[in-house]
Coordinates of C-alpha atoms in Angstrom, one line a residue:
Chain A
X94 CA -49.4 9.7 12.4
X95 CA -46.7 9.8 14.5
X96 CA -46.9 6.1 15.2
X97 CA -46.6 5.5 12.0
X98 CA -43.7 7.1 11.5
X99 CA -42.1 5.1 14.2
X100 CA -43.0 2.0 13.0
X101 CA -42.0 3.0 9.3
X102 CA -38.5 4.1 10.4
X103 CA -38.0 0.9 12.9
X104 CA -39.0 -1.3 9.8
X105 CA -36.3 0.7 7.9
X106 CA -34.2 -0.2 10.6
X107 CA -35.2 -3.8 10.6
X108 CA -34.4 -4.0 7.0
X109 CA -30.8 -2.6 7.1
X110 CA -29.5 -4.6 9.8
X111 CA -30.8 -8.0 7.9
X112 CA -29.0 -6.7 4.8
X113 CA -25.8 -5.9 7.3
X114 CA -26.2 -9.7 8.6
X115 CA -25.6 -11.1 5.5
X116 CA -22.1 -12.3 5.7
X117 CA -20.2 -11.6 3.0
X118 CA -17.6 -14.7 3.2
X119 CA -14.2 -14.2 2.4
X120 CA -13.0 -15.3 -1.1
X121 CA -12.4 -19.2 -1.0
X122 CA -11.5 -19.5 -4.1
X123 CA -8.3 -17.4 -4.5
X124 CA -4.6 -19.3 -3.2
X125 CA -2.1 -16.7 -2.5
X126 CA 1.1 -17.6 -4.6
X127 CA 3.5 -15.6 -4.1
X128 CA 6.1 -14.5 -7.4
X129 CA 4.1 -18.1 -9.3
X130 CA 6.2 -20.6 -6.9
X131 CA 5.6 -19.8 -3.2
X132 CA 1.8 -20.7 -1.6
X133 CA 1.3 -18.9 1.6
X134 CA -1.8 -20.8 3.7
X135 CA -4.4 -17.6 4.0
X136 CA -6.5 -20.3 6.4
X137 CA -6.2 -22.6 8.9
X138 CA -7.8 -24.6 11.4
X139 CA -9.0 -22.2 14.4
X140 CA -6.5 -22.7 17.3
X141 CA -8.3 -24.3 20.0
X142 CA -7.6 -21.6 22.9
X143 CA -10.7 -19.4 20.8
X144 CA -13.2 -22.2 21.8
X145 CA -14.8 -22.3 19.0
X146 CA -15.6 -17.9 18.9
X147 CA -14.3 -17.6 15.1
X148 CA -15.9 -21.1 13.9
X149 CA -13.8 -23.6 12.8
X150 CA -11.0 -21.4 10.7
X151 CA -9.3 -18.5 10.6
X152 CA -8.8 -16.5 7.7
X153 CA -5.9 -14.2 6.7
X154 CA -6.9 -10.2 6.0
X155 CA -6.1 -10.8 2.4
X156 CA -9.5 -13.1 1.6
X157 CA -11.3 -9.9 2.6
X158 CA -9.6 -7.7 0.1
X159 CA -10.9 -6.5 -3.7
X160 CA -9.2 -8.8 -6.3
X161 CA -7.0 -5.6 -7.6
X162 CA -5.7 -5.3 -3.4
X163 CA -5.0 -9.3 -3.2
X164 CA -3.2 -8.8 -6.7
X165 CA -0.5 -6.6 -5.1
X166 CA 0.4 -9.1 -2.7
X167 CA 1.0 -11.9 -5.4
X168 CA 4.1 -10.4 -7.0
X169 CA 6.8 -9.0 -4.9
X170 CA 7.2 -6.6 -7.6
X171 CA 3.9 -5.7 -7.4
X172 CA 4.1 -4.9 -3.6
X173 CA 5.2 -1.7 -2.8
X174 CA 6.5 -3.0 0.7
X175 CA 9.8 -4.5 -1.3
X176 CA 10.8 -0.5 -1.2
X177 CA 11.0 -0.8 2.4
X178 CA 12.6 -4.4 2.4
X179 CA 15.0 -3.0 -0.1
X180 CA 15.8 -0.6 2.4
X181 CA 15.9 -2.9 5.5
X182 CA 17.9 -5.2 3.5
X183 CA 20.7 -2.4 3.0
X184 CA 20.6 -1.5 6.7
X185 CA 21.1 -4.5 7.8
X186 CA 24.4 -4.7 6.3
X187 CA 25.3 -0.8 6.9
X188 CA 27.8 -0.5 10.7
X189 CA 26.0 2.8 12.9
X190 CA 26.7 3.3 16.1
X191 CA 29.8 3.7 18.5
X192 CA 30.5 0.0 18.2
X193 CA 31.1 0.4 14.1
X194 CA 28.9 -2.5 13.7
X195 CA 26.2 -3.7 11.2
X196 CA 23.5 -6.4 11.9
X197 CA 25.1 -8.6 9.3
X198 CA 28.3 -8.1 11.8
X199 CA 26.9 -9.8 14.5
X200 CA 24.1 -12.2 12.9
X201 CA 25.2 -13.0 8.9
X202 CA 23.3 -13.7 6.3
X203 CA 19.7 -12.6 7.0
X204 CA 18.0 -15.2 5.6
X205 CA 19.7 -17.8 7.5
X206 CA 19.6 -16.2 10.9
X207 CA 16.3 -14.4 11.1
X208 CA 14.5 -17.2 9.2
X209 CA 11.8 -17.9 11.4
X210 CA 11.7 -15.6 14.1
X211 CA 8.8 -13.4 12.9
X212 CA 6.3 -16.6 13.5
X213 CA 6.8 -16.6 17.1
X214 CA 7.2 -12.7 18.3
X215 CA 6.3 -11.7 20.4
X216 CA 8.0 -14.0 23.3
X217 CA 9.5 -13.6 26.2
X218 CA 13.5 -12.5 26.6
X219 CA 16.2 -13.8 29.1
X220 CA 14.4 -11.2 31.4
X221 CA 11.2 -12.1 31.3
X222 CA 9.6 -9.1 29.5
X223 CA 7.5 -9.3 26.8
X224 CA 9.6 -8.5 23.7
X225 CA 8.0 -7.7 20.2
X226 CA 10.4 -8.0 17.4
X227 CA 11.0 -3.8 17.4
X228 CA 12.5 -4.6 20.9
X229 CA 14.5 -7.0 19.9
X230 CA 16.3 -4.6 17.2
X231 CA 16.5 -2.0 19.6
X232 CA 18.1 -4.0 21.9
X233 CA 20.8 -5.1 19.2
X234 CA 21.0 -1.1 18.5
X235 CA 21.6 0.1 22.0
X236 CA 23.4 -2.5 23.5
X237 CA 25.5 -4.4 21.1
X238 CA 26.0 -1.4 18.4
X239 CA 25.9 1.9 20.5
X240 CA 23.4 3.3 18.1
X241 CA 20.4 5.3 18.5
X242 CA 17.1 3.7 19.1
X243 CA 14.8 3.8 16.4
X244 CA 11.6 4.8 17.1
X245 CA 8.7 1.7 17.1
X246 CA 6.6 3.5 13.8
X247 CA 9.4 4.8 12.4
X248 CA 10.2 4.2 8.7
X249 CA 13.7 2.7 9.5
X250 CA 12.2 0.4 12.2
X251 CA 9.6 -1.2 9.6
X252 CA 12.0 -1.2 6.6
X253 CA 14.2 -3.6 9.5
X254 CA 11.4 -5.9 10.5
X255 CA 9.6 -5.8 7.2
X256 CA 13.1 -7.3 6.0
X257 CA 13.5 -9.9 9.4
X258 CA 10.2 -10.4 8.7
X259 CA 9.9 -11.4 5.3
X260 CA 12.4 -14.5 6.0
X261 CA 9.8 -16.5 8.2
X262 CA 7.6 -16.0 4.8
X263 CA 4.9 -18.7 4.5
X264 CA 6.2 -20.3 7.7
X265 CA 2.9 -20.9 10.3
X266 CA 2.4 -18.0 13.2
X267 CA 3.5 -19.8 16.2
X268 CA 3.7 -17.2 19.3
X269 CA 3.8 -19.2 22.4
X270 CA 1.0 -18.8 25.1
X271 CA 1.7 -21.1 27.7
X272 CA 4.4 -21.2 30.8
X273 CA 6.0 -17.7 31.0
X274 CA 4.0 -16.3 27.7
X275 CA 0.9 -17.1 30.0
X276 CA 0.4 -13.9 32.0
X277 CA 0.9 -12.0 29.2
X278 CA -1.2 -13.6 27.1
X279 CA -4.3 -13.6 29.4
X280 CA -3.9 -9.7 30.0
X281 CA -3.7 -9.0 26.3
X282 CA -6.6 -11.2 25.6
X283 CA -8.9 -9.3 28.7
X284 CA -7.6 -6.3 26.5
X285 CA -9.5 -7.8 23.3
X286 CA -12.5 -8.1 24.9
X287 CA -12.9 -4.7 26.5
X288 CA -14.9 -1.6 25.1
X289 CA -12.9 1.5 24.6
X290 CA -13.8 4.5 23.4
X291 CA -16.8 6.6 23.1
X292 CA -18.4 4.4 20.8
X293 CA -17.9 1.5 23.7
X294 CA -16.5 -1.1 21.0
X295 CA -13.6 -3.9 21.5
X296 CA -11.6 -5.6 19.2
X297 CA -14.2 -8.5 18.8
X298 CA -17.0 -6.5 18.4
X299 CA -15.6 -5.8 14.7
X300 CA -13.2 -8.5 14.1
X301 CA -15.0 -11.5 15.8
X302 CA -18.5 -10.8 15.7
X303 CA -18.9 -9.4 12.8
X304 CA -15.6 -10.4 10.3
X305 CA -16.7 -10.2 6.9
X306 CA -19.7 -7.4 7.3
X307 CA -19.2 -3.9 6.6
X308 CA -19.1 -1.1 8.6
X309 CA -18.5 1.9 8.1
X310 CA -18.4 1.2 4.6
X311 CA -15.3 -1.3 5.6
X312 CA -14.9 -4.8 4.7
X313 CA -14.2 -6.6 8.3
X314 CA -11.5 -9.1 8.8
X315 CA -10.7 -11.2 11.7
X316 CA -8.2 -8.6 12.2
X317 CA -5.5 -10.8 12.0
X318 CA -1.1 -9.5 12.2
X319 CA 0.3 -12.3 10.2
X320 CA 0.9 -9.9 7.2
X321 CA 2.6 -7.1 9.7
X322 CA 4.2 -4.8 8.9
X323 CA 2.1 -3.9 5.6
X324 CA 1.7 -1.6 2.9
X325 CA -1.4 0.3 3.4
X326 CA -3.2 1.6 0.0
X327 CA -4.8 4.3 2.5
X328 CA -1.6 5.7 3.8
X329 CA 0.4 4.7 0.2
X330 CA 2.9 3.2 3.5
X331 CA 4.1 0.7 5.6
X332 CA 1.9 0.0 8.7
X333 CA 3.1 -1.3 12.2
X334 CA 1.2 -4.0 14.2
X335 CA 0.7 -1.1 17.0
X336 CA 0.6 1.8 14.2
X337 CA -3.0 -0.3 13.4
X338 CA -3.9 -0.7 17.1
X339 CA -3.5 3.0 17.5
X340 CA -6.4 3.6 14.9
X341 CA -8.4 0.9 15.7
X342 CA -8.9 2.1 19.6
X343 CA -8.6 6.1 17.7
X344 CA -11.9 4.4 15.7
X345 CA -13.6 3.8 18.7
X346 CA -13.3 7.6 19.9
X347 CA -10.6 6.4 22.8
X348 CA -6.8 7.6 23.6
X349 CA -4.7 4.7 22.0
X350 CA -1.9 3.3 24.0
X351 CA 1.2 4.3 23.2
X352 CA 3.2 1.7 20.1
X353 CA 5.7 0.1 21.9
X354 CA 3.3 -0.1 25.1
X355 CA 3.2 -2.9 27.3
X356 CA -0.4 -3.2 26.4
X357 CA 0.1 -3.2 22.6
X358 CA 2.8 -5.8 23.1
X359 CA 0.5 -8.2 25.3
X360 CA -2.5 -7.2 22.7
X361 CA -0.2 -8.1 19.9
X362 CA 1.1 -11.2 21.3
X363 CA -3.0 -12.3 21.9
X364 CA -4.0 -11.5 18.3
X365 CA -1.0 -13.0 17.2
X366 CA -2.3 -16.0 19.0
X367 CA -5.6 -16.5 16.7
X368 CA -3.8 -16.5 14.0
X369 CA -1.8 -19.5 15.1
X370 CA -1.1 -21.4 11.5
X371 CA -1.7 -19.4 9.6
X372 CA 1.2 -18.0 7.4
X373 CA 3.6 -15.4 8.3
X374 CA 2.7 -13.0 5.0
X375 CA 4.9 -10.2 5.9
X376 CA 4.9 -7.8 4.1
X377 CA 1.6 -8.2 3.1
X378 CA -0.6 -5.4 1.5
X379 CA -4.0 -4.2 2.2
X380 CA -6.3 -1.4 2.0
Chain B
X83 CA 3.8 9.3 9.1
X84 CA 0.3 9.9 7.2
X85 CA -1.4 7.8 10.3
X86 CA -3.3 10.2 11.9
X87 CA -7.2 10.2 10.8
X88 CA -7.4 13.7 11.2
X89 CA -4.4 13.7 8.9
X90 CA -6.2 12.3 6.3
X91 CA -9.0 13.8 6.5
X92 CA -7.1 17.4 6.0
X93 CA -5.6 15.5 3.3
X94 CA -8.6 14.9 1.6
X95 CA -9.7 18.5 3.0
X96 CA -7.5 19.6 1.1
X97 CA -8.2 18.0 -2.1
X98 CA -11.1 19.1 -2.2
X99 CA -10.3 23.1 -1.1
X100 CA -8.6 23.5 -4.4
X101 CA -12.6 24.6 -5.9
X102 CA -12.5 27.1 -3.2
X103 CA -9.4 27.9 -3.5
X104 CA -8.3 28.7 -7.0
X105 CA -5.9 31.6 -6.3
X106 CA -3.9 30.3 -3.6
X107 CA -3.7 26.9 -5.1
X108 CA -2.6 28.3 -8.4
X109 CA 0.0 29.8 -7.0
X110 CA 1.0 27.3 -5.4
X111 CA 1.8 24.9 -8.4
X112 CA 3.2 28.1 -10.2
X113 CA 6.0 27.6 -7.8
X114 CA 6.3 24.0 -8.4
X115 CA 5.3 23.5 -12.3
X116 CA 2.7 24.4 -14.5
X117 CA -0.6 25.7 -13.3
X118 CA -3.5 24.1 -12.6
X119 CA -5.5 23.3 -15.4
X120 CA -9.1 22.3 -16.0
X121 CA -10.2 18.6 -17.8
X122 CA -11.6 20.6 -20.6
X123 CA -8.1 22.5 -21.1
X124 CA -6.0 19.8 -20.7
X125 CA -8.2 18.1 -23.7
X126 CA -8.1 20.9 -25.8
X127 CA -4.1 21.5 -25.2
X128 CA -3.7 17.6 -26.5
X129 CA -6.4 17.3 -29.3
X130 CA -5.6 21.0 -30.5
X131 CA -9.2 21.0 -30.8
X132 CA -9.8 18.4 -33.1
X133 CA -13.3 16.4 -33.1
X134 CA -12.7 13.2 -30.8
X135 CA -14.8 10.3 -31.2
X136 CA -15.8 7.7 -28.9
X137 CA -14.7 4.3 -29.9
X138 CA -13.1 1.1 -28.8
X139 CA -9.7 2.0 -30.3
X140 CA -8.6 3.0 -26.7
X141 CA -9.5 0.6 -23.4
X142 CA -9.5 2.1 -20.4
X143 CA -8.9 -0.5 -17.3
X144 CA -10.2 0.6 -14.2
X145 CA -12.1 -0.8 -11.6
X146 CA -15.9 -0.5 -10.6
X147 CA -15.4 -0.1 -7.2
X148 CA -12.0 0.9 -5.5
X149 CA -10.9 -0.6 -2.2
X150 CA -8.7 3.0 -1.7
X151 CA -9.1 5.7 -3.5
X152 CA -5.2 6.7 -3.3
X153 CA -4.2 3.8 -4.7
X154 CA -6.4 2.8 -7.7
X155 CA -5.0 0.0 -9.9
X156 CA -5.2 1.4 -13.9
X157 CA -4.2 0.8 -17.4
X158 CA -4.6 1.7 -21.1
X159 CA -4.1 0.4 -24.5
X160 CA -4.5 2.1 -27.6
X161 CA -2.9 -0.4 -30.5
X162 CA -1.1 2.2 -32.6
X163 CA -1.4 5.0 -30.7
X164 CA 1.0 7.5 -30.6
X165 CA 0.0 9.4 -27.2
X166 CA -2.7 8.3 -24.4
X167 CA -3.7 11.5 -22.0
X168 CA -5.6 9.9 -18.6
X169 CA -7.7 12.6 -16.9
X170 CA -9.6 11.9 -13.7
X171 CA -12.3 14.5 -14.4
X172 CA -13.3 15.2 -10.6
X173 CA -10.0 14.8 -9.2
X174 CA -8.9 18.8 -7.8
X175 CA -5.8 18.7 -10.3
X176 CA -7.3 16.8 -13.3
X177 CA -4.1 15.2 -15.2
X178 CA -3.2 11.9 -14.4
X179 CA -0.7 11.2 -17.0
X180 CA 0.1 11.5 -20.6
X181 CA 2.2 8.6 -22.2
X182 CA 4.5 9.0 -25.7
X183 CA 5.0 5.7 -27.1
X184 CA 8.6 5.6 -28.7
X185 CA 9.9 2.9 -31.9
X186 CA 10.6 0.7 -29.2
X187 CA 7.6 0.3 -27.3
X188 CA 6.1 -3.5 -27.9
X189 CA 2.2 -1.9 -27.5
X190 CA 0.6 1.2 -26.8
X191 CA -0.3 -0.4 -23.0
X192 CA 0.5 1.1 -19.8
X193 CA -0.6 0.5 -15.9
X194 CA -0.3 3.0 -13.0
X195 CA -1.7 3.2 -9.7
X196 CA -3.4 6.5 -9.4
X197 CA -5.2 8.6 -6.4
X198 CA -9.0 9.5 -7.1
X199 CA -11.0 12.3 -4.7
X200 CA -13.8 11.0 -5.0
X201 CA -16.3 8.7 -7.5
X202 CA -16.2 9.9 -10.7
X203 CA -15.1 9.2 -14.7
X204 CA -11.5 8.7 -15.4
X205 CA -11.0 9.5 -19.3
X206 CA -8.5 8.4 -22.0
X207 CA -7.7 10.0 -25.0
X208 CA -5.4 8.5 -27.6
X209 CA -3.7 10.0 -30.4
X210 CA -4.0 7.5 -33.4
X211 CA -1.3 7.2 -35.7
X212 CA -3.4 8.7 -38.3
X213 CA -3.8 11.6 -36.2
X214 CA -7.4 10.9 -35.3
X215 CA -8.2 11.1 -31.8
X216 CA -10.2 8.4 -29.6
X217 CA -11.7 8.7 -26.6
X218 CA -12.9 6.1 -23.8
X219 CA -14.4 6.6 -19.7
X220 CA -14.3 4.2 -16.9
X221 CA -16.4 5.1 -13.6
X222 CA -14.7 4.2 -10.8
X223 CA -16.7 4.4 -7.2
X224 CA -14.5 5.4 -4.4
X225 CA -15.1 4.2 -1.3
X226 CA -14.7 5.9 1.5
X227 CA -13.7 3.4 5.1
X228 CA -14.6 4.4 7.9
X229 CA -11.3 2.5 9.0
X230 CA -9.0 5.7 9.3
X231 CA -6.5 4.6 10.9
Chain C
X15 CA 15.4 16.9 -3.0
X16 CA 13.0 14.0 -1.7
X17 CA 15.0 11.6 0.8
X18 CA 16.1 8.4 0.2
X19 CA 14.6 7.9 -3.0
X20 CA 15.6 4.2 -5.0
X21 CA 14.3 2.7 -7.8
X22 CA 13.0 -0.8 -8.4
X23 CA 13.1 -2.2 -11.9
X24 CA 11.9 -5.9 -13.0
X25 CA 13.7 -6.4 -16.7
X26 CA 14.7 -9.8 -18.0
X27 CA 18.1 -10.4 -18.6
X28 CA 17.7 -12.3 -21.6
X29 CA 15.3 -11.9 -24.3
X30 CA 15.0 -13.1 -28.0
X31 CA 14.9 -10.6 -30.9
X32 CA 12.1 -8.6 -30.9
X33 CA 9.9 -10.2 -28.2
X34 CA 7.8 -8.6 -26.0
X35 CA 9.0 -7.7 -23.2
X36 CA 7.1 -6.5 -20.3
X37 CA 8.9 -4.1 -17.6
X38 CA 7.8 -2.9 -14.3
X39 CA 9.3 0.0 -12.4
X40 CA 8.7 1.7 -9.3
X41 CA 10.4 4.4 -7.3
X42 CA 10.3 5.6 -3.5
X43 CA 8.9 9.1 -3.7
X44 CA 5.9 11.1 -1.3
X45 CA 4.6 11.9 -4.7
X46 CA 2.9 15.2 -2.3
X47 CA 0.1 16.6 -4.4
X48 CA 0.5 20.3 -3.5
X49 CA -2.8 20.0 -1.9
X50 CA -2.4 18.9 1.8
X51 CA -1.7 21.1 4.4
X52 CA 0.4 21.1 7.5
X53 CA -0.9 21.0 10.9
X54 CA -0.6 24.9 10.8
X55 CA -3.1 25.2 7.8
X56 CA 0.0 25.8 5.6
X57 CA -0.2 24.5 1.9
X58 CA 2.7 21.7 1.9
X59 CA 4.6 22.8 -1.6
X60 CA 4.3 19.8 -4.4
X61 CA 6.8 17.6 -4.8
X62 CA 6.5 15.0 -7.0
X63 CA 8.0 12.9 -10.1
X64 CA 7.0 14.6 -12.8
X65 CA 8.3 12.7 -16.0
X66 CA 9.7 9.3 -16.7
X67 CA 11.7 8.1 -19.1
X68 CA 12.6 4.7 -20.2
X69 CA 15.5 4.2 -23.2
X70 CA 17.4 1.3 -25.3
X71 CA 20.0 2.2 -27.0
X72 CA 19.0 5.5 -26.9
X73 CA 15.7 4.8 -28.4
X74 CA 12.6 6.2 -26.8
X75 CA 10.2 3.1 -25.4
X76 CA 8.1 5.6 -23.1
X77 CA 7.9 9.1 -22.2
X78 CA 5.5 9.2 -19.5
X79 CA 4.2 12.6 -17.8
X80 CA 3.4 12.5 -14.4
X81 CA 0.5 14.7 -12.8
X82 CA 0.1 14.5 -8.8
X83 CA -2.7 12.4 -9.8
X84 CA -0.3 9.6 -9.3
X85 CA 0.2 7.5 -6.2
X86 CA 2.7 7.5 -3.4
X87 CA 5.6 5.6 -4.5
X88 CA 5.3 5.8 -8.8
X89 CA 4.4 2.1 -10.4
X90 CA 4.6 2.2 -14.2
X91 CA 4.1 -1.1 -16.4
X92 CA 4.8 -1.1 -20.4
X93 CA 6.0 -3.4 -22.9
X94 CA 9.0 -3.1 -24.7
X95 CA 11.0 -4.5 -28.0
X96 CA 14.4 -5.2 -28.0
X97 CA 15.9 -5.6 -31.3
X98 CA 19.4 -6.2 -30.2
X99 CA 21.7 -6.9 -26.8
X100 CA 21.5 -3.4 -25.0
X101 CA 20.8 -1.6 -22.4
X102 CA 17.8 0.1 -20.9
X103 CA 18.1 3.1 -19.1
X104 CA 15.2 4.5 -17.0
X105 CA 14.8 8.4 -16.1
X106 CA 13.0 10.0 -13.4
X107 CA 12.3 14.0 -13.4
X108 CA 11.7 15.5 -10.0
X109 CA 10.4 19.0 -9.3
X110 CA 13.1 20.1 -7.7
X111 CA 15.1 19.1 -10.9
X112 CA 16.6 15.9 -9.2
X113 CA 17.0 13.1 -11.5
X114 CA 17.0 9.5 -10.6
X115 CA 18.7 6.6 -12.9
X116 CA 18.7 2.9 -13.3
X117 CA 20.1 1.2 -16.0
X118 CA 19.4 -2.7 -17.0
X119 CA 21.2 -4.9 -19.5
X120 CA 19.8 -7.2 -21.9
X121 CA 21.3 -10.3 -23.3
X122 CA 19.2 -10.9 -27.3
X123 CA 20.1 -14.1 -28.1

């Protein structure tokens, strides 16, 4: 009898992991056009530094979201993230600090001189760090403005670089990962392929290996940052790059880095990598 | 700010306390509004008690399966209508919304984005313009991630 | 009074007699249900937006009341009529008895 039952329940078994292995592709048939005039490429050919590990294409989170999610992302009025942008937009032109300085001060019009930038944070500064755009606007704060840091998840910070980010719009993720971006690179990409947590589990373990199955009753994407930061129907928020890491390693029952972390920034740099053509969709919306 | 899993959970927690709950809860929203009242209430309170039949004069756009349950896509039409009242019946506060359709509305139509607590019916009521009331569901299955976040 | 709360509106400018116009608004608010708690177990009071409004030329379009049912951050869509060069004016009623305004013009040609 109790053989039975063990061969019953591993049958069971059996029969739920085939029905898990069915990939559920990501909608092909759906172009993201933006306010009826602006196409934003939601694929592209797979960079070649993956070697082939996500096929032949990479896909932007939005194919993996219910038509009613991918909806919200086709009108800017429709987004909630143009709040935020709103927001960014007006402090961008607001002086703070000792200095009695805005952005626009320094910088202008912030479609001209932002207009690309987005696609290829994070890079490495004058100094050789590794700088994600958050640095870059607390540098601007701090050193040029004598204004307070803001903190990396807070909701001044995204309404900033959900504004910078918005003018590099439907231009191709380009983040450099050769010459100085090379060490970096390599550390955040060792980081994507190690198990955290309790539950042992890396970044690819969802978001290579099994993009487009569900777990946990979640549609995998490739896990791709060209949309960041986002509006989050979970939260009803904006989302950071690193606010995202921090629950994915939280996910896997381990202690996060901290946002702002070296580690984040080489992780985000990497995953910025495999998106590589794909469109800058900031600020994107998902679920 | 709302990142924190265990946040959400307590959230939802706390959604679903209000059952256990009634008294504190109640006086809770008695220091912010009106009480708390129950689907079957809030139905009465509209229709003054008037039969309400189902029909297609009221559409109810919901759908089957939401990605998040705190921000699910609606909307209603009634042609005609003078009022629409939206109830999400297993929701710990019921009430949704109630729309009054003035001379210049173009139709009775309106969207929202709403929070649901769990899977359940969401129901419309409209008030026709000969005073007859209508009434339509829409299931909706919530989905719960695993993704916190 | 909820912080940094701003509308958004999407009206035409221009419109011909009586056509159909559809408008979108949404508005920055926690919309907080009354039904989370704090870290301390403590009930976090409601807050939310519990009316809006939306005018032309003083003519009612839609008098929508809000429940905390409602997401984060208020969307409302509806059609309007304009029947001559006016101007919209849009209403929000918080709980703590602020009230938030935007007004748009239309051009009826």
């Amino acid at each position: 009898m109790k053989l039975h039952h063990v061969v019953k329940a591993a049958t069971v078994l059996a029969a739920s992991l085939a029905l898990t292995a069915a990939r559920a592709d990501p909608v092909r048939d759906d172009p993201l056009v933006v306010n009826g005039e602006q196409e934003l490429a939601t694929q592209a050919p797979a960079p070649d530094h993956l070697g082939g590990a996500l096929g032949d294409t990479v896909y932007s989170g939005w194919l993996f979201r219910d038509t009613d999610t991918r909806a919200m992302q086709k009108d800017d009025f429709d987004n909630p993230m143009f709040l935020f942008v709103d927001a960014g937009l007006e402090a961008w032109e607001t002086p703070e600090g000792t200095a009695g300085k805005s952005c626009a001060d320094c910088h202008n019009a912030i479609e001209d001189s932002m207009k690309g930038l987005r696609a290829r944070l994070p890079r490495v500064n004058a100094g050789g760090e590794l700088w994600s755009l958050e640095n870059h606007v607390n540098d601007c704060r701090t050193n040029r403005m004598g204004a307070e840091a803001w903190g990396w998840n807070s909701q001044e910070m995204k309404n900033m670089t959900a504004a910078i980010g918005l003018q590099s719009r439907g231009m191709p993720v380009a983040v450099q990962i050769d010459g100085e971006a090379a060490p970096f690179w390599e550390k955040g990409k060792e980081m994507y392929y190690t198990r955290y947590g309790q539950l042992e589990m890396s970044c690819a373990n969802c978001h290579e290996d099994n993009f487009g199955n569900n777990i946990r009753s979640d549609h995998l994407s490739q896990g791709q940052v060209n949309g960041f930061p986002l509006y989050r129907l979970k939260d009803q928020g904006a989302v950071s790059t690193h606010q995202r890491f921090v629950g994915c390693i939280r996910d896997t029952r381990g202690v996060p880095f901290e946002p702002g972390s070296q580690e984040f920034r080489e992780l985000e740099l990497y995953v910025a990598s495999r998106g590589n053509g794909l469109a800058v969709e900031t600020p994107a919306v998902r679920h | 700010m709302l990142i924190s899993r265990r946040g959400v959970l307590a959230a939802g927690a706390g959604l679903a306390g209000l059952a256990m709950l009634p008294v504190a809860v109640r006086a809770q929203d008695a220091a912010a509004a009106a009480p708390a009242q129950t689907a079957d209430e809030m139905i009465a309170e509209f229709t003054g008690g008037a039969q309400v039949a189902e029909g297609d004069g009221v559409k109810l756009t919901a759908p089957e399966i939401a990605e998040n349950g705190n921000t699910v896509p609606i909307s209603v039409e009634a042609p005609g209508a003078a009022e629409i009242l939206l109830i999400a019946t297993q929701n710990p506060t019921p009430g949704v919304a109630r729309f009054s359709f003035g001379p210049l509305a173009a139709s009775q139509d309106a969207a929202t984005r709403i929070r649901l607590a769990k899977t359940q019916d969401i129901v419309a009521i409209a008030k026709l313009a000969d005073g007859s009331f209508v009434r339509t569901a829409a299931n909706v299955k919530v989905t719960i991630g695993g993704c916190g976040g | 009074m909820a912080e940094n709360v701003k509308p958004r509106v999407r009206v035409p400018k221009t419109a011909s007699r009586d056509e159909v116009i559809t408008i979108k608004t949404l508005i920055s608010h926690p919309m907080e249900s009354g039904q989370r708690k704090d870290k301390d177990g403590k009930v976090i009071p409601r807050s939310i937006i519990n009316r809006f409004t939306a005018e032309f030329n003083g003519q009612m379009v839609l008098d929508a009341r809000l429940e905390p049912a409602i997401s984060t951050n208020p969307y409302l869509e509806f059609d309007a009529r304009v029947p001559e060069t006016g101007e919209f004016k849009f209403t929000w009623y918080d709980d703590d008895g602020s009230v938030y305004e935007d007004a748009h013009k239309v051009e009826v040609s």
